XYZ file of C-alpha atoms in Angstrom:
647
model
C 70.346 -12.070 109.886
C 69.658 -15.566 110.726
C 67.289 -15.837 108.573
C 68.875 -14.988 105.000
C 72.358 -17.490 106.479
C 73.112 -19.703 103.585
C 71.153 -23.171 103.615
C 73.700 -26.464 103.634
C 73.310 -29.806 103.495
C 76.048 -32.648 104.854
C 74.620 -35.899 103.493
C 74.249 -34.220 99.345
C 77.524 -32.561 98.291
C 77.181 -28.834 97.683
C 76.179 -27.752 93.811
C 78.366 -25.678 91.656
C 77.081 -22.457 90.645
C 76.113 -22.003 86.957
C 72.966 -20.539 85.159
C 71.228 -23.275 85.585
C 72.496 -25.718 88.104
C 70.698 -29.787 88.161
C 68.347 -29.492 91.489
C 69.841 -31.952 93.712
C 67.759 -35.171 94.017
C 66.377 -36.612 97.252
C 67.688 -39.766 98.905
C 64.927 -41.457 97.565
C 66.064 -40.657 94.106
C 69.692 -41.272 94.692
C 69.654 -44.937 96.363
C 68.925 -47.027 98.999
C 68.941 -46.418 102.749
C 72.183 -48.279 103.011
C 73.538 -45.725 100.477
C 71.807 -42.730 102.801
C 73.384 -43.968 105.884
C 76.708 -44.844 104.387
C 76.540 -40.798 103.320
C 75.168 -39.558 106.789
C 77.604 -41.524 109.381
C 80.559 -40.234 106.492
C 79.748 -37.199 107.655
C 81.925 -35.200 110.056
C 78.364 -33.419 111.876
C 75.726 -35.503 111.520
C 74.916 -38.985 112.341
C 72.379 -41.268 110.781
C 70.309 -41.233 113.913
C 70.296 -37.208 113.946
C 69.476 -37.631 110.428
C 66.310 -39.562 110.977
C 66.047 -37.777 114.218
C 65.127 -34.383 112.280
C 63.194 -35.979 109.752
C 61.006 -37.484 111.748
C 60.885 -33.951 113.580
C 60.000 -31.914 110.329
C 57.524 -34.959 109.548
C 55.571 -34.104 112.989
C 55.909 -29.908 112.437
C 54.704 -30.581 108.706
C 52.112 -32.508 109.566
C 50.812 -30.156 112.881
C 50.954 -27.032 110.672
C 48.467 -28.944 108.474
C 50.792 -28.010 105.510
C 50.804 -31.894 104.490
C 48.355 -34.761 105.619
C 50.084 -38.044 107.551
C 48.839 -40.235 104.563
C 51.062 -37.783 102.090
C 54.515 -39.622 103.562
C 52.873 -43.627 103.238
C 54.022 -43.883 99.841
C 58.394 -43.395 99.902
C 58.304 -42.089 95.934
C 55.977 -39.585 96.841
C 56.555 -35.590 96.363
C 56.025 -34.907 99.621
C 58.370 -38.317 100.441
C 60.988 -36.743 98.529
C 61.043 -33.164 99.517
C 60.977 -34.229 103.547
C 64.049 -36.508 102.617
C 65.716 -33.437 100.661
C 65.190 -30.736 103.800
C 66.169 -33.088 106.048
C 69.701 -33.095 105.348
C 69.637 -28.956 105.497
C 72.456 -28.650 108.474
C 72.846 -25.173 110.473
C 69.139 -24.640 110.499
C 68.385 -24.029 114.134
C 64.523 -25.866 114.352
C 64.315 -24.045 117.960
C 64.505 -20.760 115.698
C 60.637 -20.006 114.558
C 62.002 -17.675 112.044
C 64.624 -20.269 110.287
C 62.388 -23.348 110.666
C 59.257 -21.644 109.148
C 61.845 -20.700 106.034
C 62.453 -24.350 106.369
C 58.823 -25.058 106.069
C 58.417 -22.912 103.204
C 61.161 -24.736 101.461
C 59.366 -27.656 102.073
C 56.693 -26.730 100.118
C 58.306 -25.480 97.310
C 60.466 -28.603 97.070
C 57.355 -31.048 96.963
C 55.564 -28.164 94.481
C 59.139 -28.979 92.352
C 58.265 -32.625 92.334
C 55.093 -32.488 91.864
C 55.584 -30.674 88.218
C 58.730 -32.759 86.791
C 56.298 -35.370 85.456
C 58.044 -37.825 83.647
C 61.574 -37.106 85.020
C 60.736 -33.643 82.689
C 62.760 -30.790 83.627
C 61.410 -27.282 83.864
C 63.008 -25.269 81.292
C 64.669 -22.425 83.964
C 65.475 -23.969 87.405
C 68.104 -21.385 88.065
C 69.211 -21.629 91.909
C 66.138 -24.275 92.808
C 66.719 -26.995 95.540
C 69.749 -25.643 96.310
C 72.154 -26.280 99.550
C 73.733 -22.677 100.235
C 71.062 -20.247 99.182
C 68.084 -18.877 100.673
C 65.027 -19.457 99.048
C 64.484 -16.375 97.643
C 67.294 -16.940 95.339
C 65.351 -19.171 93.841
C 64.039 -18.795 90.300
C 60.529 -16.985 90.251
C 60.689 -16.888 94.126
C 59.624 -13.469 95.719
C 60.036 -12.845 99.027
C 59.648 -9.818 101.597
C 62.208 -7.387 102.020
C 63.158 -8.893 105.391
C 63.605 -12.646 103.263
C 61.650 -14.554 105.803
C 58.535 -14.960 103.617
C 57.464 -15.692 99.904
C 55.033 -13.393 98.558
C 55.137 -14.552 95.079
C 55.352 -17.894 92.988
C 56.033 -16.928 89.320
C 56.894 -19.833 87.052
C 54.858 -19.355 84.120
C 55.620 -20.582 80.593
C 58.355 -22.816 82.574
C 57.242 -26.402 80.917
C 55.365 -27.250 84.403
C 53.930 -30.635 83.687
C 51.833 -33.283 86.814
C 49.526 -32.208 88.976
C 49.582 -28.917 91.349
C 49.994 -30.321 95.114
C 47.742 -29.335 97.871
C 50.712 -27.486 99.655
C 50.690 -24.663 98.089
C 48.252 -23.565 101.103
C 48.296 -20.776 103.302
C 49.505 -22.173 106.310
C 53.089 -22.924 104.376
C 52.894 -19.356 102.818
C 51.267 -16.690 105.236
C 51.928 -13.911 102.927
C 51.770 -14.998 99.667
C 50.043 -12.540 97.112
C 51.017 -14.171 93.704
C 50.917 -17.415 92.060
C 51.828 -17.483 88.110
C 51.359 -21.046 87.093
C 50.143 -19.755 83.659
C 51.206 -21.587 80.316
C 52.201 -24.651 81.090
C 51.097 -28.314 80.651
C 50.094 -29.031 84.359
C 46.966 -30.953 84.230
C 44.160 -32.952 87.360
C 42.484 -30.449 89.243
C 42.447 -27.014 90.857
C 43.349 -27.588 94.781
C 40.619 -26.705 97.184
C 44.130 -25.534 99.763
C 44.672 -22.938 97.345
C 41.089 -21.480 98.520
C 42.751 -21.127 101.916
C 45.043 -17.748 101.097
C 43.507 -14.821 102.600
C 46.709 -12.628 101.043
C 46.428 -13.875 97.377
C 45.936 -11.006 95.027
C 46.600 -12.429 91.362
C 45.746 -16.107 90.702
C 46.837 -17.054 87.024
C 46.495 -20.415 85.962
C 45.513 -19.645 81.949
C 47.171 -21.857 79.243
C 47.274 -25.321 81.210
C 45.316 -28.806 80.785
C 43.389 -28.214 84.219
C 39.947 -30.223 84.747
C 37.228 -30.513 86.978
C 34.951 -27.850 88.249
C 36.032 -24.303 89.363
C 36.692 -25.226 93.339
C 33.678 -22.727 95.394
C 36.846 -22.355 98.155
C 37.805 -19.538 95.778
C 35.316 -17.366 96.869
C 37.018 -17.473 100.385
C 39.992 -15.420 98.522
C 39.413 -12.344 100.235
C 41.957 -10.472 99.162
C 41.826 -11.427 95.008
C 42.241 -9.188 92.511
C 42.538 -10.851 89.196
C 41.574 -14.571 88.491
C 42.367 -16.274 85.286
C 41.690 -19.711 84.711
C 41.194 -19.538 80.617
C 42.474 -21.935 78.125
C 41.749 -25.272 80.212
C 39.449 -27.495 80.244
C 37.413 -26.707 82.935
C 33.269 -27.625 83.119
C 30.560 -27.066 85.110
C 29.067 -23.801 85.975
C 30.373 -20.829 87.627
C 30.325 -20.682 91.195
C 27.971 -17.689 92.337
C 30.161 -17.201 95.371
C 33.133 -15.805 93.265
C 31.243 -12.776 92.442
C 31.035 -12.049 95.911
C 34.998 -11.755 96.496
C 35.181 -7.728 97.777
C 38.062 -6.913 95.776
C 37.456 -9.016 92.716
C 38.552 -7.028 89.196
C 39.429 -9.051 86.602
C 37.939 -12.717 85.938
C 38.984 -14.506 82.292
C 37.104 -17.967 82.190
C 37.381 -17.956 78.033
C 38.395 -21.233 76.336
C 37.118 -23.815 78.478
C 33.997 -25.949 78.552
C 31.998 -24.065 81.019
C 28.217 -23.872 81.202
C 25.106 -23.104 82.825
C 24.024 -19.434 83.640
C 25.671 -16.337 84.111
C 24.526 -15.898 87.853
C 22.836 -12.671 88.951
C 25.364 -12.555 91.787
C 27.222 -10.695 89.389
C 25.736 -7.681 90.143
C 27.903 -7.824 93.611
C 31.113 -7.734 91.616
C 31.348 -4.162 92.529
C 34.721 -3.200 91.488
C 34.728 -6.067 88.262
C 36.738 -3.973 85.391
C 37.143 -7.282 83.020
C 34.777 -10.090 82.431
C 35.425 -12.588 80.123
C 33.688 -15.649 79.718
C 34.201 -16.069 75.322
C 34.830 -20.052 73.810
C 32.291 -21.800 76.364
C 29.129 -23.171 76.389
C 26.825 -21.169 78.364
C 23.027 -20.893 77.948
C 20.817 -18.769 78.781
C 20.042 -14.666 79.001
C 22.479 -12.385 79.911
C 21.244 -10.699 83.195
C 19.566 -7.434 83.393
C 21.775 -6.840 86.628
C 25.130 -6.864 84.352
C 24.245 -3.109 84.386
C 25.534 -3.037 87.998
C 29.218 -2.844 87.161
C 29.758 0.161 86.795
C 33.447 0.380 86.392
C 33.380 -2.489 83.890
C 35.726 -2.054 80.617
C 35.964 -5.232 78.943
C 32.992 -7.434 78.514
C 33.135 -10.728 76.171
C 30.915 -13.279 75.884
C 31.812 -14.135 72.397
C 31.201 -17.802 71.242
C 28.798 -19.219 73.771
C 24.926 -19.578 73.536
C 23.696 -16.627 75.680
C 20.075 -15.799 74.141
C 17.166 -13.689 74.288
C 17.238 -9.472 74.036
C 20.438 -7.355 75.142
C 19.354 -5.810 78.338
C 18.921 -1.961 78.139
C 21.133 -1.727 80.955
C 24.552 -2.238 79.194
C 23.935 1.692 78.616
C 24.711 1.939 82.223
C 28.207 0.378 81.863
C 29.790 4.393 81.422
C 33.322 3.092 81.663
C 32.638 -0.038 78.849
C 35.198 0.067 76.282
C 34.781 -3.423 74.802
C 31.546 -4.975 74.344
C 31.910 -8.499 71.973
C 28.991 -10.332 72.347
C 29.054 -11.856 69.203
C 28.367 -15.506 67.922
C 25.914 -15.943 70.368
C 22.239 -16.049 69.732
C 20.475 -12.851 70.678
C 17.396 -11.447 69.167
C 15.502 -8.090 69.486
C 17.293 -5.304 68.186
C 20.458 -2.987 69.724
C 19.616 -1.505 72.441
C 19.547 2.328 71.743
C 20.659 3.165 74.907
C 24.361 1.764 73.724
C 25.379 5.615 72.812
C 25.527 6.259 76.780
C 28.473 4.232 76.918
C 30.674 6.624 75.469
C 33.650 4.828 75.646
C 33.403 2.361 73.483
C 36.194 1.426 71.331
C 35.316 -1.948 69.558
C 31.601 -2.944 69.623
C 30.868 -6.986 68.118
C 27.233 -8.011 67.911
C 27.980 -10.279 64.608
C 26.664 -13.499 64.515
C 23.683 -13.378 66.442
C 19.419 -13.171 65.586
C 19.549 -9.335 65.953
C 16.669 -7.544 64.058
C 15.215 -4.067 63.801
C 17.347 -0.601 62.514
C 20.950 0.067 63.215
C 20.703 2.902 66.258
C 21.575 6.630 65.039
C 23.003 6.565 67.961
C 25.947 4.714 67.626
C 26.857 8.029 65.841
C 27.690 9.482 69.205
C 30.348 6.754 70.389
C 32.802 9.441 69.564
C 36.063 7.032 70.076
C 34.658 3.694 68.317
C 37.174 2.163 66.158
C 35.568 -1.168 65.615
C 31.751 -1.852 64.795
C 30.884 -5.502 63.443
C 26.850 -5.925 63.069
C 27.316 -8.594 60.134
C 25.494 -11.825 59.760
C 22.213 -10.752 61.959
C 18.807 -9.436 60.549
C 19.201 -5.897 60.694
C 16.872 -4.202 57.950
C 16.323 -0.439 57.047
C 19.114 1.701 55.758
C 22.343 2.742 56.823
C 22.505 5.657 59.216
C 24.011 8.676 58.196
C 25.091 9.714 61.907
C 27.452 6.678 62.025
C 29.713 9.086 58.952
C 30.076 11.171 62.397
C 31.916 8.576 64.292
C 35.833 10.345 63.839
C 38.000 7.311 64.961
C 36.095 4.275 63.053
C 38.446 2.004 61.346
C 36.902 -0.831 60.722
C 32.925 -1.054 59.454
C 30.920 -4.781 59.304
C 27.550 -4.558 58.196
C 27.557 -7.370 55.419
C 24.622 -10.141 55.504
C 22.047 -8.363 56.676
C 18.685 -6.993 54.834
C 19.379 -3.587 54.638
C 17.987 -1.500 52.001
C 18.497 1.866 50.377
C 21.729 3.673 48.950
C 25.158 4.351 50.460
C 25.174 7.716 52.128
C 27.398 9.871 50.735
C 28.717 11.094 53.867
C 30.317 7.716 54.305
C 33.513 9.535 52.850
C 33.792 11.387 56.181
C 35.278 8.745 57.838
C 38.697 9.344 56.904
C 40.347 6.825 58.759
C 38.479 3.673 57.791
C 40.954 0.867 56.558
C 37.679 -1.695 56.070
C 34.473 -1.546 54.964
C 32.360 -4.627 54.258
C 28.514 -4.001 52.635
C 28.375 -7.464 51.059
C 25.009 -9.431 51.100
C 22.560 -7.214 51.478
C 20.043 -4.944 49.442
C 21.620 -1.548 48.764
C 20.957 -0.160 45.777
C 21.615 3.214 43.816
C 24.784 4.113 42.588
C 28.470 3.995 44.506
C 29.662 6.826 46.004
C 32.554 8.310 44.849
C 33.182 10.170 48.557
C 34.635 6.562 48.931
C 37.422 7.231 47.093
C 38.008 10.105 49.813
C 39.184 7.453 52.656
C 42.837 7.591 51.872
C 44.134 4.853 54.498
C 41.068 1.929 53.045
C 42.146 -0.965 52.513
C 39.865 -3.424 52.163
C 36.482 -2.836 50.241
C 33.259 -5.555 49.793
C 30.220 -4.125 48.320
C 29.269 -7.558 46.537
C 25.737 -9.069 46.199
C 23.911 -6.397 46.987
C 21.984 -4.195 43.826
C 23.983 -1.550 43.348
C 24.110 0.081 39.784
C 26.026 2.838 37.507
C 29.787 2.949 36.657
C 32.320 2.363 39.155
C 33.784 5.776 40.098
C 36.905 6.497 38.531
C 38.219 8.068 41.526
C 38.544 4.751 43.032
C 42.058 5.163 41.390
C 43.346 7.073 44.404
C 42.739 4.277 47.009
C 46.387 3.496 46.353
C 46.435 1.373 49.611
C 43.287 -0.851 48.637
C 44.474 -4.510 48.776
C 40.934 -5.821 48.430
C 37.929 -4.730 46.373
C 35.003 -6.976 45.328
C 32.021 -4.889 43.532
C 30.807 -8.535 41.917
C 27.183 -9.891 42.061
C 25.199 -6.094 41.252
C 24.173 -4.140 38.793
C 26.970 -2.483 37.659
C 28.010 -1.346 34.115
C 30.707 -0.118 32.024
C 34.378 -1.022 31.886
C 36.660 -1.067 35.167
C 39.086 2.191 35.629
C 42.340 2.201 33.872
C 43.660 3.899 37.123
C 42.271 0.884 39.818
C 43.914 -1.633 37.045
C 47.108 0.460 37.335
C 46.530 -0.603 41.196
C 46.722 -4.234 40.398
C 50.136 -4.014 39.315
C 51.183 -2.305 42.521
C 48.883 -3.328 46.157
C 45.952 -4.348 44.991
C 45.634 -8.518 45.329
C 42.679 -8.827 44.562
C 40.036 -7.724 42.150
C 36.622 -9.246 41.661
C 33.673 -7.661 39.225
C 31.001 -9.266 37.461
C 33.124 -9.804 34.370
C 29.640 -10.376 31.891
C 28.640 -6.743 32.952
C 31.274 -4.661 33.432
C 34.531 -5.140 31.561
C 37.576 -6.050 33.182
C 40.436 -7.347 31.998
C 42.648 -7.003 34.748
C 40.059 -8.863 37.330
C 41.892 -11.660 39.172
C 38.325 -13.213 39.551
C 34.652 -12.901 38.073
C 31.309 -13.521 39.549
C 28.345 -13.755 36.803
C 25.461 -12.656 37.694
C 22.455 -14.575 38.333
C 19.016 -14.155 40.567
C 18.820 -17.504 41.505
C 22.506 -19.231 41.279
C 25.331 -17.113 40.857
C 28.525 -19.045 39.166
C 32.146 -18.048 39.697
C 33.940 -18.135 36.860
C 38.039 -17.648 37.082
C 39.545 -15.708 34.830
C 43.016 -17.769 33.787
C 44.813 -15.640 31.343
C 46.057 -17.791 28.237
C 50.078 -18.447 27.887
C 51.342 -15.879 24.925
C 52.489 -18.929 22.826
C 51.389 -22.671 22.537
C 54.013 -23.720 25.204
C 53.503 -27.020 27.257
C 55.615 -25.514 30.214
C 53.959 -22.259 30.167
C 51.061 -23.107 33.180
C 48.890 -20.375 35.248
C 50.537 -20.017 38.539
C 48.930 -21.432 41.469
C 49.158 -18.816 44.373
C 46.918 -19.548 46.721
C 45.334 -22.748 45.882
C 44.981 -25.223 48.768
C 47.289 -27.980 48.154
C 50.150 -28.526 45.601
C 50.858 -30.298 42.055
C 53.102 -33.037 43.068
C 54.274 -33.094 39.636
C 55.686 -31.747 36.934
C 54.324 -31.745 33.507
C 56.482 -33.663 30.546
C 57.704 -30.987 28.098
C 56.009 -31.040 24.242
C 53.124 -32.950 25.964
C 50.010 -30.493 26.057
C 47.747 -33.014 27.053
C 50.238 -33.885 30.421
C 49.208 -31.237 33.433
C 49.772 -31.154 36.752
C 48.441 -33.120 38.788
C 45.791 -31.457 41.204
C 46.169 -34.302 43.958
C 45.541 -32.711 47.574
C 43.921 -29.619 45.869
C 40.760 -28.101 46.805
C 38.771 -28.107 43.450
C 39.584 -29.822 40.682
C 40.398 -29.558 36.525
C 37.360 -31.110 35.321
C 38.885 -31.660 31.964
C 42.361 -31.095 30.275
C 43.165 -29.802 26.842
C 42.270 -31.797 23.849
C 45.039 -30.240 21.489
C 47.825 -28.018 21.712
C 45.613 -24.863 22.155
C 46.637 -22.092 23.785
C 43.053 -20.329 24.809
C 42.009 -24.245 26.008
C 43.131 -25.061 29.896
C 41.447 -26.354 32.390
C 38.596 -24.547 34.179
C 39.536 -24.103 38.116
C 35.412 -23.584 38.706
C 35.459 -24.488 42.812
C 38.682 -24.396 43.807
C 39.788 -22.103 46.393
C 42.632 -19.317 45.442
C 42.941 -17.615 41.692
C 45.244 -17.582 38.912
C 46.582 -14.179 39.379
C 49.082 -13.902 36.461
C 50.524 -16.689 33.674
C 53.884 -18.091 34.570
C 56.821 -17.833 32.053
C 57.972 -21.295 32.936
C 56.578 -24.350 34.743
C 56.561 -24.044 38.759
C 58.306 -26.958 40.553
C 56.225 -29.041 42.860
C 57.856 -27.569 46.365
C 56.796 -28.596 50.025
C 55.024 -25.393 50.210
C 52.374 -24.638 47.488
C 54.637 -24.234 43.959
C 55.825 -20.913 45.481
C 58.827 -21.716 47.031
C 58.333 -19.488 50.067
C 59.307 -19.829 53.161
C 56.078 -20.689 55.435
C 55.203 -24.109 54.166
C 51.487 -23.144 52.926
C 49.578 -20.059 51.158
C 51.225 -20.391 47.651
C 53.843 -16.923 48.488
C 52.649 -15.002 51.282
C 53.757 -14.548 54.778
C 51.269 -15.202 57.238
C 48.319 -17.075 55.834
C 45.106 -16.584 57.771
C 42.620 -18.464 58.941
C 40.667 -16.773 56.302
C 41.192 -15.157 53.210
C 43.581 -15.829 50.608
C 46.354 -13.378 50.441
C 48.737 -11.913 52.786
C 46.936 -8.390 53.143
C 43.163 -9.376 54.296
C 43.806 -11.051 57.634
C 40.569 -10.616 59.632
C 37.950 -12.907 60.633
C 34.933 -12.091 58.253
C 35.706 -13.124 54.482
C 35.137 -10.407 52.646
C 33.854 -11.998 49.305
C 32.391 -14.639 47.616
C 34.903 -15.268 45.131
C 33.686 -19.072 44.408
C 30.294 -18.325 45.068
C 29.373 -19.219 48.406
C 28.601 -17.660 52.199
C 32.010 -17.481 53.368
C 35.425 -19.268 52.579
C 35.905 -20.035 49.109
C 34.714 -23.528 49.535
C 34.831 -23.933 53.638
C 32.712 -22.845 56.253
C 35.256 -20.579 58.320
């Protein structure tokens, strides 16, 4: 059909094909008028006055169509200067033909939405097919078009190195039928374009993972047709507009990571058909709205990391179809709303971090497919509930710093596929279950600082996929199990006890035991003979020793430069039992090394990942390779969290 004919120009040579071919640059871009003309009038079908003749005719249509504004062409390096100058020479486009001139139009558009993102003279990083002379337009790279190929329905270029601004054509009257538009994860930055309010097609609007500023624009409440907005990851302010909860067909709206504040309106209660709200990593302030139990087909609710206040509203137990529910580091009070067990399909509830008081709900023993529950750091008192031992599916239990009181239930061994479970910093006494030593797939285990007493059960020996296990800072007694040392030659990292109560010589760390002040102590194993190159390892310490020690000089140590910690003091004589004390650093001295470790760039290691003294992904949190989560598990050096930092 006419209106999927091949596209040619006669003042721009043709481009070769190849994957990615250079997008031909305007006249603008290429020389002077002298050098245009000389071009045009070499040509065997156009003349110089045609030339101008159809620019100044695609100026006028442009302009009448309202797909650019008059002022847009004043300046001659502009975007829109420069795409009108590259559609102009576009031969065997019949302008009398609606169908071929609004294609025409359309390529417009794109063209100046091409120029408008090359920043810098930047190239995107796939421009396959773009501003070229002999294909339609939907050949062009992230282009979709109907199946006719008269009009674009979708604008794809995500994670395409975008950079500049995003112009105001990308309006409705230049695509009709558009329904997509993927800007997402680039670096395109200024403002979102009120024009792009003006789409009564658009269906998925992602613009995540970009440097956008400014306000969200209230034209996007005249999207009639939207489906899924994402805007997250910029750095976007002011509140949100109340209007956007109105949009009919509205499911999906991520506003995370961006500096957003104000209220959550209670025009959200007209989000009928909302499945995902997330507003996490802003600033917003005040109570969440007793009408968020309108949405009744919401799955995914986050708020996390904001400062929303006052009592969760009862009516969350409305949400039947909620599956997510993070809510924490916020600052609510009042206590979990029972009610919670009516949303029955919960998978991952977060309330951490927040000024909750009160019990912990039996209820939550009744959220049948919960896999996630994280109630640490709020003021929940009483005891643990039995009923949540009924929960089949739990994998993962928080409940550390809190005040909550009484023993351990026993039943706790039910929950047979629980990989963590963190009691730490709170006021449980009575002895430790050995049902624990029932959950075959655990992992990680924190029952420190609480005042717990007894041995600790030998049949802890059969956790043989335990990586972490910190039982410091109680009452305990007696000697640590052969069979959990045997694990600390095989999985288990890390091993912490209160070394002046309970004997263990195969502890990587000790906490002593104290009402008032508890004091880490590390436990540094003494070289086997009085050898100056025989130093503890360093595996996972923050930092490096920069150099090495002198051979037959016992007084001549590392250097702890860039370290966090510090040797207070080094050996006064060649002794082997007298090294320096590592009280406050971060990390442990696991094992004695045979020889001296060379200062690498990583950590003494010489592994591959530039940090974390050995292991292969180094978290934001703890110190080895096998606890990767979010919530430190221990207090290894004696403080709240980190091992010396506050995160």
């Amino acid at each position: 059909t006419s209106a999927s004919r091949p596209i040619e120009t006669v003042n721009i040579p043709p481009i070769q094909e190849s994957v990615s071919p250079q997008p031909v640059k305007p006249a603008s871009q290429q020389g002077n008028t002298a050098n245009v003309a000389s071009q045009v009038q070499g040509s065997n079908t156009m003349t110089l006055q045609q030339y101008e003749d159809r620019q100044n005719f695609l100026r006028a249509k442009i302009i009448t169509a309202q797909i650019s504004f008059t002022y847009a062409f004043d300046d001659p390096n502009s975007s829109q200067t420069m795409a009108l100058e590259h559609i102009s020479g576009i031969k065997d486009v019949a302008l009398s033909n609606q169908i071929e001139l609004d294609l025409l139009l359309q390529s417009y558009a794109l063209t100046t939405l091409y120029f408008s993102t090359t920043a810098n003279q930047r190239e995107w990083r796939n421009y396959e097919n773009w501003l070229s002379l002999d294909l339609n337009i939907c050949d062009w790279k992230g282009i979709q078009c109907d199946a006719a190929r008269q009009h674009v329905t979708g604008i794809l270029l995500f994670d395409n190195a975008l950079s500049g601004t995003i112009p105001p054509e990308i309006n409705k009257n230049a695509f009709r039928n558009l329904e997509t538009l993927d800007l997402s994860s680039n670096d395109l930055k200024g403002g979102i374009p009120e024009t792009i309010g003006t789409f009564s097609t658009l269906a998925d609007l992602w613009l995540s993972g970009n440097k956008l500023e400014g306000t969200i624009p209230e034209a996007l409440s005249n999207l009639v047709s939207l489906e899924n907005l994402d805007l997250s990851s910029n750095s976007l302010s002011g509140s949100i507009p109340p209007l956007i909860f109105h949009v009919p067909f509205l499911e999906s709206l991520q506003l995370s990571s961006n500096n957003l504040s104000g209220v959550l309106p209670t025009d959200v209660k007209r989000a009928k058909r909302l499945r995902g709200l997330d507003l996490s990593e802003n600033q917003f302030f005040s109570p969440l709205p007793e009408e968020i139990g309108a949405l009744h087909e919401l799955t995914d609710l986050v708020l996390s990391d904001n400062k929303f206040y006052g009592s969760l509203p009862a009516s969350l137990g409305d949400l039947v179809k909620l599956e997510y529910l993070w809510v924490d580091k916020n600052s609510f009070d009042g206590t979990i709303p029972s009610g919670i067990q009516y949303s029955s399909r919960l998978t991952s509830l977060d309330c951490s971090q927040n000024k909750l008081s009160g019990s912990i709900p039996r209820e939550l023993g009744e959220l049948n497919y919960l896999r996630e529950l994280f109630l640490s750091e709020n003021n929940l008192q009483g005891t643990i509930p039995s009923t949540i031992s009924e929960i089949p599916n739990l994998e993962q239990l928080y409940l550390s710093n809190n005040d909550l009181t009484g023993s351990i239930p026993n039943k706790i061994g039910f929950l047979q596929t629980l990989k963590q479970l963190q009691l730490h910093d709170n006021r449980l006494t009575g002895k430790i279950p050995r049902e624990i030593s029932e959950m075959s797939g655990l992992r990680i285990l924190s029952l420190a600082h609480n005042e717990l007493s007894g041995n600790i059960p030998s049949s802890f020996q059969d956790l043989t996929n335990m990586t972490f296990m910190d039982v410091s800072l109680n009452e305990l007694t007696g000697s640590m199990p052969n069979g959990v040392c045997d694990l600390r030659n095989d999985i288990l990292d890390v091993l912490v006890a209160d070394c002046n109560m309970v004997e263990c010589s195969c502890c990587s760390a000790c906490q002593s035991h104290s009402l008032n002040h508890p004091t880490p102590v590390t436990v540094v194993s003494p070289p086997s003979a009085v050898d100056p190159n025989n130093f503890p390892t360093t595996s996972g310490l923050t930092g490096s020793y920069p150099t090495r020690p002198t051979p037959g000089d016992p007084n001549n140590y590392p250097t702890t430069e860039g370290m966090t910690g510090s040797y207070p003091t080094p050996p006064y004589s060649v002794d082997q039992n007298n090294y320096p004390t590592t009280e406050g650093m971060t990390g442990v001295f696991p094992t004695p090394p045979n020889t001296v470790v060379e200062g690498d760039d990583d950590v003494l290691k010489g592994d591959d990942d530039n940090d974390c003294g050995g292991d292969d992904d180094c978290d934001d949190d703890l110190l080895t390779e096998t606890v990767g989560d979010n919530d430190l598990l221990t207090e290894i050096v004696g403080d709240d969290d980190c091992g010396g930092d506050d995160d």
